[in-house]
PDB file of C-alpha atoms in Angstrom:
ATOM      1  CA  MET A   1     -21.681 -39.607  28.530  1.00 43.00           C
ATOM      2  CA  SER A   2     -24.302 -37.817  30.611  1.00 47.00           C
ATOM      3  CA  SER A   3     -23.338 -34.465  29.113  1.00 52.00           C
ATOM      4  CA  SER A   4     -24.162 -35.519  25.516  1.00 63.00           C
ATOM      5  CA  PRO A   5     -27.811 -34.381  25.669  1.00 63.00           C
ATOM      6  CA  ASP A   6     -26.631 -31.032  27.087  1.00 72.00           C
ATOM      7  CA  ILE A   7     -24.143 -30.646  24.239  1.00 78.00           C
ATOM      8  CA  GLY A   8     -27.021 -31.337  21.846  1.00 76.00           C
ATOM      9  CA  LYS A   9     -29.052 -28.539  23.442  1.00 75.00           C
ATOM     10  CA  ILE A  10     -26.115 -26.165  23.061  1.00 77.00           C
ATOM     11  CA  LEU A  11     -25.740 -27.047  19.377  1.00 80.00           C
ATOM     12  CA  ASP A  12     -29.477 -26.556  18.807  1.00 76.00           C
ATOM     13  CA  LYS A  13     -29.321 -23.181  20.548  1.00 75.00           C
ATOM     14  CA  SER A  14     -26.314 -22.165  18.451  1.00 79.00           C
ATOM     15  CA  LYS A  15     -28.398 -22.872  15.321  1.00 81.00           C
ATOM     16  CA  ASP A  16     -30.945 -20.378  16.640  1.00 79.00           C
ATOM     17  CA  LEU A  17     -28.119 -17.869  16.961  1.00 78.00           C
ATOM     18  CA  ASP A  18     -27.023 -18.500  13.365  1.00 81.00           C
ATOM     19  CA  ARG A  19     -30.612 -18.108  12.166  1.00 82.00           C
ATOM     20  CA  LEU A  20     -30.957 -14.759  13.938  1.00 81.00           C
ATOM     21  CA  ARG A  21     -27.719 -13.519  12.400  1.00 80.00           C
ATOM     22  CA  ASN A  22     -28.958 -14.585   8.966  1.00 82.00           C
ATOM     23  CA  ASP A  23     -32.216 -12.731   9.657  1.00 83.00           C
ATOM     24  CA  LEU A  24     -30.313  -9.612  10.708  1.00 83.00           C
ATOM     25  CA  GLU A  25     -28.037  -9.403   7.650  1.00 83.00           C
ATOM     26  CA  PRO A  26     -30.715  -8.456   5.057  1.00 85.00           C
ATOM     27  CA  VAL A  27     -32.241  -5.973   7.524  1.00 82.00           C
ATOM     28  CA  LEU A  28     -28.875  -4.222   7.927  1.00 86.00           C
ATOM     29  CA  GLN A  29     -28.403  -4.224   4.156  1.00 84.00           C
ATOM     30  CA  GLU A  30     -31.795  -2.565   3.724  1.00 85.00           C
ATOM     31  CA  ILE A  31     -30.935  -0.006   6.428  1.00 84.00           C
ATOM     32  CA  ASN A  32     -27.686   0.834   4.620  1.00 81.00           C
ATOM     33  CA  LYS A  33     -29.610   1.292   1.365  1.00 83.00           C
ATOM     34  CA  MET A  34     -32.022   3.659   3.101  1.00 80.00           C
ATOM     35  CA  HIS A  35     -29.100   5.594   4.597  1.00 83.00           C
ATOM     36  CA  LYS A  36     -27.518   6.034   1.159  1.00 79.00           C
ATOM     37  CA  LYS A  37     -30.853   7.120  -0.303  1.00 79.00           C
ATOM     38  CA  LEU A  38     -31.380   9.748   2.402  1.00 78.00           C
ATOM     39  CA  GLN A  39     -27.790  10.959   2.121  1.00 78.00           C
ATOM     40  CA  SER A  40     -28.006  11.421  -1.650  1.00 79.00           C
ATOM     41  CA  THR A  41     -31.575  12.781  -1.771  1.00 80.00           C
ATOM     42  CA  PRO A  42     -32.547  14.092   1.695  1.00 76.00           C
ATOM     43  CA  GLU A  43     -35.335  16.158   0.135  1.00 77.00           C
ATOM     44  CA  VAL A  44     -37.292  12.972  -0.646  1.00 75.00           C
ATOM     45  CA  VAL A  45     -38.786  12.943   2.873  1.00 70.00           C
ATOM     46  CA  GLU A  46     -40.589  16.206   2.105  1.00 73.00           C
ATOM     47  CA  LYS A  47     -42.514  14.710  -0.806  1.00 76.00           C
ATOM     48  CA  PRO A  48     -46.196  13.880  -0.138  1.00 77.00           C
ATOM     49  CA  GLY A  49     -46.741  10.208   0.530  1.00 73.00           C
ATOM     50  CA  ASP A  50     -43.061   9.420   1.113  1.00 76.00           C
ATOM     51  CA  ASN A  51     -42.632   6.771   3.806  1.00 79.00           C
ATOM     52  CA  SER A  52     -38.830   6.676   3.970  1.00 78.00           C
ATOM     53  CA  LEU A  53     -38.606   7.690   7.638  1.00 81.00           C
ATOM     54  CA  SER A  54     -41.373   5.330   8.806  1.00 79.00           C
ATOM     55  CA  LYS A  55     -39.762   2.492   6.822  1.00 82.00           C
ATOM     56  CA  LEU A  56     -36.385   3.292   8.396  1.00 81.00           C
ATOM     57  CA  LYS A  57     -37.974   3.299  11.859  1.00 82.00           C
ATOM     58  CA  SER A  58     -39.517  -0.132  11.195  1.00 81.00           C
ATOM     59  CA  LEU A  59     -36.141  -1.465  10.042  1.00 83.00           C
ATOM     60  CA  TYR A  60     -34.414  -0.072  13.165  1.00 81.00           C
ATOM     61  CA  THR A  61     -37.100  -1.649  15.354  1.00 82.00           C
ATOM     62  CA  LEU A  62     -36.734  -5.028  13.640  1.00 85.00           C
ATOM     63  CA  ALA A  63     -32.903  -4.888  13.881  1.00 81.00           C
ATOM     64  CA  LYS A  64     -33.176  -4.031  17.596  1.00 82.00           C
ATOM     65  CA  GLU A  65     -35.521  -6.966  18.252  1.00 82.00           C
ATOM     66  CA  ILE A  66     -33.263  -9.432  16.439  1.00 84.00           C
ATOM     67  CA  SER A  67     -30.192  -8.093  18.289  1.00 81.00           C
ATOM     68  CA  GLU A  68     -31.952  -8.405  21.649  1.00 80.00           C
ATOM     69  CA  ASN A  69     -32.879 -11.995  20.800  1.00 79.00           C
ATOM     70  CA  GLU A  70     -29.206 -12.636  19.962  1.00 80.00           C
ATOM     71  CA  VAL A  71     -28.185 -11.331  23.381  1.00 80.00           C
ATOM     72  CA  ASN A  72     -30.840 -13.454  25.081  1.00 77.00           C
ATOM     73  CA  ILE A  73     -29.759 -16.664  23.323  1.00 79.00           C
ATOM     74  CA  SER A  74     -26.062 -15.845  23.917  1.00 79.00           C
ATOM     75  CA  ASN A  75     -26.797 -15.538  27.635  1.00 76.00           C
ATOM     76  CA  GLN A  76     -28.598 -18.885  27.586  1.00 77.00           C
ATOM     77  CA  LEU A  77     -25.631 -20.496  25.831  1.00 76.00           C
ATOM     78  CA  LEU A  78     -23.252 -19.046  28.424  1.00 78.00           C
ATOM     79  CA  GLY A  79     -25.428 -20.471  31.177  1.00 75.00           C
ATOM     80  CA  GLN A  80     -25.501 -23.912  29.543  1.00 73.00           C
ATOM     81  CA  LEU A  81     -21.724 -23.913  29.026  1.00 75.00           C
ATOM     82  CA  ASP A  82     -21.145 -22.754  32.596  1.00 71.00           C
ATOM     83  CA  ALA A  83     -23.170 -25.730  33.856  1.00 72.00           C
ATOM     84  CA  LEU A  84     -20.938 -28.133  31.883  1.00 72.00           C
ATOM     85  CA  ILE A  85     -17.615 -26.794  33.158  1.00 71.00           C
ATOM     86  CA  PRO A  86     -15.990 -29.582  35.269  1.00 63.00           C
ATOM     87  CA  SER A  87     -16.483 -28.923  38.960  1.00 56.00           C
ATOM     88  CA  GLY A  88     -13.654 -28.941  41.488  1.00 51.00           C
ATOM     89  CA  PRO A  89     -13.006 -27.639  45.010  1.00 50.00           C
ATOM     90  CA  PRO A  90     -10.776 -24.641  44.072  1.00 50.00           C
ATOM     91  CA  GLY A  91     -13.239 -23.100  41.639  1.00 49.00           C
ATOM     92  CA  GLN A  92     -16.474 -24.437  43.014  1.00 48.00           C
ATOM     93  CA  GLN A  93     -17.477 -21.279  44.858  1.00 50.00           C
ATOM     94  CA  ARG A  94     -16.384 -19.070  41.939  1.00 47.00           C
ATOM     95  CA  ARG A  95     -18.546 -21.071  39.501  1.00 51.00           C
ATOM     96  CA  ARG A  96     -21.475 -20.893  41.878  1.00 53.00           C
ATOM     97  CA  ILE A  97     -21.122 -17.106  41.940  1.00 48.00           C
ATOM     98  CA  GLU A  98     -20.718 -16.933  38.143  1.00 54.00           C
ATOM     99  CA  GLY A  99     -23.737 -19.194  37.681  1.00 58.00           C
ATOM    100  CA  SER A 100     -25.746 -16.886  39.904  1.00 61.00           C
ATOM    101  CA  GLU A 101     -24.611 -13.897  37.853  1.00 62.00           C
ATOM    102  CA  GLN A 102     -25.586 -15.641  34.612  1.00 62.00           C
ATOM    103  CA  LYS A 103     -28.995 -16.437  36.067  1.00 62.00           C
ATOM    104  CA  LYS A 104     -29.433 -12.758  36.966  1.00 61.00           C
ATOM    105  CA  LYS A 105     -28.417 -11.731  33.453  1.00 58.00           C
ATOM    106  CA  ARG A 106     -30.893 -14.162  31.914  1.00 60.00           C
ATOM    107  CA  MET A 107     -33.632 -12.928  34.223  1.00 58.00           C
ATOM    108  CA  LYS A 108     -32.751  -9.351  33.244  1.00 52.00           C
ATOM    109  CA  ALA A 109     -32.840 -10.246  29.539  1.00 52.00           C
ATOM    110  CA  ASP A 110     -36.252 -11.877  30.006  1.00 53.00           C
ATOM    111  CA  SER A 111     -37.546  -8.853  31.891  1.00 52.00           C
ATOM    112  CA  ASP A 112     -36.157  -6.538  29.194  1.00 51.00           C
ATOM    113  CA  VAL A 113     -38.230  -8.418  26.634  1.00 50.00           C
ATOM    114  CA  SER A 114     -41.305  -8.088  28.846  1.00 52.00           C
ATOM    115  CA  ARG A 115     -40.634  -4.349  29.159  1.00 55.00           C
ATOM    116  CA  MET A 116     -40.781  -3.739  25.422  1.00 60.00           C
ATOM    117  CA  THR A 117     -40.944  -0.229  24.064  1.00 68.00           C
ATOM    118  CA  PRO A 118     -44.372   0.796  22.751  1.00 71.00           C
ATOM    119  CA  SER A 119     -43.088   0.710  19.150  1.00 72.00           C
ATOM    120  CA  MET A 120     -41.767  -2.853  19.577  1.00 74.00           C
ATOM    121  CA  ARG A 121     -45.019  -3.949  21.204  1.00 76.00           C
ATOM    122  CA  ASN A 122     -47.022  -2.297  18.423  1.00 78.00           C
ATOM    123  CA  HIS A 123     -44.868  -4.055  15.834  1.00 77.00           C
ATOM    124  CA  LEU A 124     -45.569  -7.447  17.433  1.00 81.00           C
ATOM    125  CA  ASP A 125     -49.269  -6.583  17.720  1.00 82.00           C
ATOM    126  CA  ALA A 126     -49.302  -5.781  14.005  1.00 82.00           C
ATOM    127  CA  LEU A 127     -47.667  -9.135  13.203  1.00 85.00           C
ATOM    128  CA  ALA A 128     -50.099 -10.994  15.460  1.00 85.00           C
ATOM    129  CA  SER A 129     -53.030  -9.203  13.759  1.00 85.00           C
ATOM    130  CA  LEU A 130     -52.084 -10.881  10.476  1.00 87.00           C
ATOM    131  CA  LYS A 131     -53.758 -14.093  11.703  1.00 88.00           C
ATOM    132  CA  GLY A 132     -56.285 -15.165   9.079  1.00 88.00           C
ATOM    133  CA  GLU A 133     -54.775 -12.817   6.479  1.00 88.00           C
ATOM    134  CA  GLN A 134     -53.115 -13.770   3.220  1.00 88.00           C
ATOM    135  CA  VAL A 135     -49.440 -12.817   3.035  1.00 89.00           C
ATOM    136  CA  ALA A 136     -46.449 -13.383   0.778  1.00 88.00           C
ATOM    137  CA  ALA A 137     -44.202 -16.121   2.169  1.00 87.00           C
ATOM    138  CA  ARG A 138     -40.824 -17.493   1.161  1.00 85.00           C
ATOM    139  CA  VAL A 139     -40.891 -21.225   1.789  1.00 80.00           C
ATOM    140  CA  THR A 140     -37.350 -21.971   0.598  1.00 75.00           C
ATOM    141  CA  GLN A 141     -34.356 -22.255   2.936  1.00 70.00           C
ATOM    142  CA  GLU A 142     -31.691 -19.561   3.298  1.00 66.00           C
ATOM    143  CA  ASP A 143     -29.173 -21.512   1.182  1.00 65.00           C
ATOM    144  CA  ALA A 144     -31.579 -22.430  -1.637  1.00 66.00           C
ATOM    145  CA  ASP A 145     -30.535 -21.718  -5.223  1.00 72.00           C
ATOM    146  CA  LYS A 146     -33.612 -19.581  -5.768  1.00 75.00           C
ATOM    147  CA  ASP A 147     -36.370 -17.983  -3.701  1.00 75.00           C
ATOM    148  CA  GLU A 148     -39.896 -19.342  -4.040  1.00 79.00           C
ATOM    149  CA  TRP A 149     -42.655 -17.027  -2.834  1.00 83.00           C
ATOM    150  CA  PHE A 150     -46.301 -18.032  -2.510  1.00 84.00           C
ATOM    151  CA  ILE A 151     -49.505 -16.619  -1.106  1.00 88.00           C
ATOM    152  CA  VAL A 152     -50.274 -18.313   2.212  1.00 89.00           C
ATOM    153  CA  LYS A 153     -52.709 -17.815   5.069  1.00 91.00           C
ATOM    154  CA  VAL A 154     -51.362 -16.922   8.528  1.00 92.00           C
ATOM    155  CA  THR A 155     -52.704 -19.302  11.188  1.00 91.00           C
ATOM    156  CA  HIS A 156     -50.548 -18.212  14.158  1.00 91.00           C
ATOM    157  CA  PHE A 157     -47.741 -15.859  15.215  1.00 90.00           C
ATOM    158  CA  ASP A 158     -45.508 -16.863  18.157  1.00 89.00           C
ATOM    159  CA  ARG A 159     -44.346 -13.711  19.969  1.00 84.00           C
ATOM    160  CA  GLU A 160     -41.512 -15.533  21.769  1.00 84.00           C
ATOM    161  CA  THR A 161     -39.886 -17.286  18.815  1.00 86.00           C
ATOM    162  CA  ARG A 162     -41.006 -14.578  16.323  1.00 85.00           C
ATOM    163  CA  GLU A 163     -42.157 -17.345  14.005  1.00 89.00           C
ATOM    164  CA  PHE A 164     -45.236 -17.526  11.799  1.00 91.00           C
ATOM    165  CA  GLU A 165     -47.294 -20.642  11.245  1.00 91.00           C
ATOM    166  CA  VAL A 166     -48.814 -20.462   7.767  1.00 91.00           C
ATOM    167  CA  LEU A 167     -50.982 -22.600   5.509  1.00 89.00           C
ATOM    168  CA  ASP A 168     -50.459 -22.966   1.776  1.00 85.00           C
ATOM    169  CA  GLU A 169     -54.037 -23.650   0.723  1.00 78.00           C
ATOM    170  CA  GLU A 170     -53.219 -24.229  -2.960  1.00 74.00           C
ATOM    171  CA  PRO A 171     -49.772 -25.902  -3.127  1.00 64.00           C
ATOM    172  CA  GLY A 172     -50.207 -26.929  -6.783  1.00 61.00           C
ATOM    173  CA  ASP A 173     -50.396 -30.196  -8.655  1.00 52.00           C
ATOM    174  CA  ASP A 174     -46.645 -30.821  -8.608  1.00 51.00           C
ATOM    175  CA  GLU A 175     -46.352 -30.768  -4.819  1.00 50.00           C
ATOM    176  CA  GLU A 176     -45.776 -34.140  -3.150  1.00 53.00           C
ATOM    177  CA  GLY A 177     -48.802 -35.488  -1.337  1.00 50.00           C
ATOM    178  CA  GLY A 178     -51.088 -32.721  -2.632  1.00 57.00           C
ATOM    179  CA  GLY A 179     -53.552 -30.969  -0.362  1.00 68.00           C
ATOM    180  CA  GLN A 180     -52.740 -28.102   1.979  1.00 79.00           C
ATOM    181  CA  ARG A 181     -49.232 -27.610   3.374  1.00 85.00           C
ATOM    182  CA  LYS A 182     -48.174 -26.019   6.649  1.00 88.00           C
ATOM    183  CA  TYR A 183     -44.931 -24.132   7.318  1.00 88.00           C
ATOM    184  CA  LYS A 184     -43.191 -22.484  10.254  1.00 90.00           C
ATOM    185  CA  LEU A 185     -41.348 -19.420   8.983  1.00 89.00           C
ATOM    186  CA  PRO A 186     -39.281 -16.602  10.528  1.00 88.00           C
ATOM    187  CA  MET A 187     -40.363 -12.967  10.192  1.00 84.00           C
ATOM    188  CA  SER A 188     -37.832 -12.397   7.410  1.00 82.00           C
ATOM    189  CA  HIS A 189     -39.770 -14.865   5.209  1.00 87.00           C
ATOM    190  CA  ILE A 190     -43.077 -12.980   5.447  1.00 87.00           C
ATOM    191  CA  ILE A 191     -44.278  -9.851   3.642  1.00 88.00           C
ATOM    192  CA  SER A 192     -47.763  -8.469   4.296  1.00 87.00           C
ATOM    193  CA  PHE A 193     -49.767  -7.100   1.391  1.00 88.00           C
ATOM    194  CA  PRO A 194     -51.234  -3.584   1.298  1.00 87.00           C
ATOM    195  CA  LYS A 195     -54.854  -3.379   2.414  1.00 85.00           C
ATOM    196  CA  ARG A 196     -57.335  -3.679  -0.451  1.00 85.00           C
ATOM    197  CA  ASN A 197     -59.633  -1.139   1.230  1.00 86.00           C
ATOM    198  CA  ASP A 198     -56.785   1.272   2.052  1.00 84.00           C
ATOM    199  CA  PRO A 199     -54.925   2.223  -1.167  1.00 83.00           C
ATOM    200  CA  SER A 200     -52.809   4.757   0.717  1.00 80.00           C
ATOM    201  CA  SER A 201     -51.137   1.868   2.590  1.00 78.00           C
ATOM    202  CA  ALA A 202     -49.556   0.673  -0.664  1.00 83.00           C
ATOM    203  CA  GLN A 203     -46.058   1.790  -1.582  1.00 84.00           C
ATOM    204  CA  ASP A 204     -45.721   3.733  -4.854  1.00 86.00           C
ATOM    205  CA  PHE A 205     -43.395   2.068  -7.368  1.00 89.00           C
ATOM    206  CA  PRO A 206     -42.024   4.125 -10.295  1.00 89.00           C
ATOM    207  CA  PRO A 207     -41.521   2.790 -13.864  1.00 91.00           C
ATOM    208  CA  GLY A 208     -38.493   0.486 -14.082  1.00 90.00           C
ATOM    209  CA  LYS A 209     -38.757  -0.551 -10.431  1.00 90.00           C
ATOM    210  CA  HIS A 210     -38.345  -4.275  -9.698  1.00 89.00           C
ATOM    211  CA  VAL A 211     -41.131  -5.677  -7.515  1.00 90.00           C
ATOM    212  CA  LEU A 212     -42.583  -8.976  -6.328  1.00 90.00           C
ATOM    213  CA  ALA A 213     -46.101  -9.486  -7.655  1.00 90.00           C
ATOM    214  CA  VAL A 214     -48.813 -12.124  -7.911  1.00 89.00           C
ATOM    215  CA  TYR A 215     -49.051 -13.484 -11.433  1.00 87.00           C
ATOM    216  CA  PRO A 216     -52.728 -13.253 -12.538  1.00 85.00           C
ATOM    217  CA  SER A 217     -54.870 -16.345 -11.805  1.00 83.00           C
ATOM    218  CA  THR A 218     -52.128 -17.958  -9.674  1.00 82.00           C
ATOM    219  CA  THR A 219     -50.959 -17.968  -6.059  1.00 80.00           C
ATOM    220  CA  ALA A 220     -47.284 -17.630  -6.980  1.00 81.00           C
ATOM    221  CA  LEU A 221     -45.237 -14.461  -6.754  1.00 84.00           C
ATOM    222  CA  TYR A 222     -42.630 -13.551  -9.325  1.00 86.00           C
ATOM    223  CA  LYS A 223     -40.138 -10.812  -9.959  1.00 87.00           C
ATOM    224  CA  ALA A 224     -41.602  -8.157 -12.251  1.00 88.00           C
ATOM    225  CA  THR A 225     -40.769  -4.699 -13.564  1.00 91.00           C
ATOM    226  CA  VAL A 226     -43.148  -1.752 -13.318  1.00 91.00           C
ATOM    227  CA  VAL A 227     -44.144  -0.517 -16.816  1.00 91.00           C
ATOM    228  CA  LEU A 228     -46.879   1.920 -15.850  1.00 86.00           C
ATOM    229  CA  PRO A 229     -47.278   3.260 -12.278  1.00 81.00           C
ATOM    230  CA  ARG A 230     -50.558   4.050 -10.526  1.00 83.00           C
ATOM    231  CA  LYS A 231     -52.026   7.388 -11.614  1.00 84.00           C
ATOM    232  CA  ARG A 232     -54.597   7.099  -8.852  1.00 86.00           C
ATOM    233  CA  LYS A 233     -54.233   5.263  -5.560  1.00 84.00           C
ATOM    234  CA  THR A 234     -56.823   2.673  -6.611  1.00 84.00           C
ATOM    235  CA  ASP A 235     -55.328   1.970 -10.054  1.00 86.00           C
ATOM    236  CA  ASP A 236     -53.681  -1.305 -11.043  1.00 88.00           C
ATOM    237  CA  TYR A 237     -50.015  -1.562 -11.963  1.00 90.00           C
ATOM    238  CA  ILE A 238     -48.978  -2.603 -15.475  1.00 91.00           C
ATOM    239  CA  LEU A 239     -46.118  -5.046 -14.948  1.00 91.00           C
ATOM    240  CA  GLU A 240     -43.742  -7.031 -17.099  1.00 89.00           C
ATOM    241  CA  PHE A 241     -43.008 -10.384 -15.445  1.00 86.00           C
ATOM    242  CA  ASP A 242     -39.594 -11.987 -15.759  1.00 78.00           C
ATOM    243  CA  ASP A 243     -39.545 -15.369 -17.472  1.00 66.00           C
ATOM    244  CA  ASP A 244     -36.561 -17.123 -15.908  1.00 58.00           C
ATOM    245  CA  GLU A 245     -37.146 -20.317 -17.909  1.00 57.00           C
ATOM    246  CA  GLU A 246     -37.131 -18.644 -21.315  1.00 55.00           C
ATOM    247  CA  ASP A 247     -34.623 -15.980 -20.273  1.00 55.00           C
ATOM    248  CA  GLY A 248     -36.941 -13.259 -21.488  1.00 56.00           C
ATOM    249  CA  SER A 249     -40.121 -11.398 -20.621  1.00 58.00           C
ATOM    250  CA  LEU A 250     -43.758 -12.420 -20.484  1.00 66.00           C
ATOM    251  CA  PRO A 251     -46.599 -10.300 -21.863  1.00 73.00           C
ATOM    252  CA  GLN A 252     -47.433  -7.253 -19.787  1.00 85.00           C
ATOM    253  CA  ARG A 253     -50.087  -7.847 -17.149  1.00 89.00           C
ATOM    254  CA  SER A 254     -52.403  -5.663 -15.088  1.00 90.00           C
ATOM    255  CA  VAL A 255     -51.998  -6.396 -11.360  1.00 91.00           C
ATOM    256  CA  PRO A 256     -54.018  -4.833  -8.489  1.00 91.00           C
ATOM    257  CA  PHE A 257     -51.965  -2.579  -6.177  1.00 89.00           C
ATOM    258  CA  HIS A 258     -52.757  -4.840  -3.204  1.00 91.00           C
ATOM    259  CA  ARG A 259     -50.952  -7.735  -4.886  1.00 91.00           C
ATOM    260  CA  VAL A 260     -47.640  -5.927  -5.396  1.00 91.00           C
ATOM    261  CA  VAL A 261     -44.857  -5.574  -2.803  1.00 90.00           C
ATOM    262  CA  ALA A 262     -41.232  -4.413  -2.789  1.00 87.00           C
ATOM    263  CA  LEU A 263     -38.691  -6.924  -4.086  1.00 85.00           C
ATOM    264  CA  PRO A 264     -36.906  -8.420  -1.019  1.00 80.00           C
ATOM    265  CA  VAL A 265     -33.193  -7.680  -0.621  1.00 74.00           C
ATOM    266  CA  GLY A 266     -31.042 -10.409  -2.173  1.00 65.00           C
ATOM    267  CA  HIS A 267     -33.946 -12.008  -4.056  1.00 64.00           C
ATOM    268  CA  ARG A 268     -32.842 -15.003  -6.149  1.00 63.00           C
ATOM    269  CA  GLN A 269     -35.039 -16.377  -8.899  1.00 57.00           C
TER     270      GLN A 269
END
């Protein structure tokens, strides 16, 4: 009976492991897409303004961080399971040695995290710097029928759990309870917008490209198709928003470049 709480901790930790694996899957899919793109058109990296290599580096860095977190949690699970193995004279010394080894491995994993590479540290610094900024956030669960994206304000970023705390300042009239709503979301549920005062930070989307964009006069993001691209860095995009309720298209809208981001992999609407 006394081991029940420990079993509960193990199950909770295993959920963290599942969440990390779910986070990793879309990242690997995006990496594979980038690989195929570079294999079929390697000359694209020579074009002015192309960010394929920097995007690939960011994806590698994110995949590495998630994988390292998987290893860390796996080590913790091993340690918890080792502590629950029934004790007995024949194997008592062996388990003590194994427990010591697991403790060393966990300490090593923790120290590995503390000795992050400069690129990993810079990536976390960039995420932490989003505090106070508006970002695109998916507030629906992984297994939801469709993805709901809204504009939210970042209030905190936890470097250890890699989770964002965000505030939906305008949840809408149909939300229960009304008022502002708070969420804790993993990194995979957050997309930062390009800087309004730095047009070069925005990705260029060609005609026909599917994107995620803020519908004018709202705080909701919807799937849209680029009709006219930016001629100049500061120009707006002309987009055609999908109308999933009417199974058609809405009138074309002009949307500022800093309110348009790439459509997330596996988007469901």
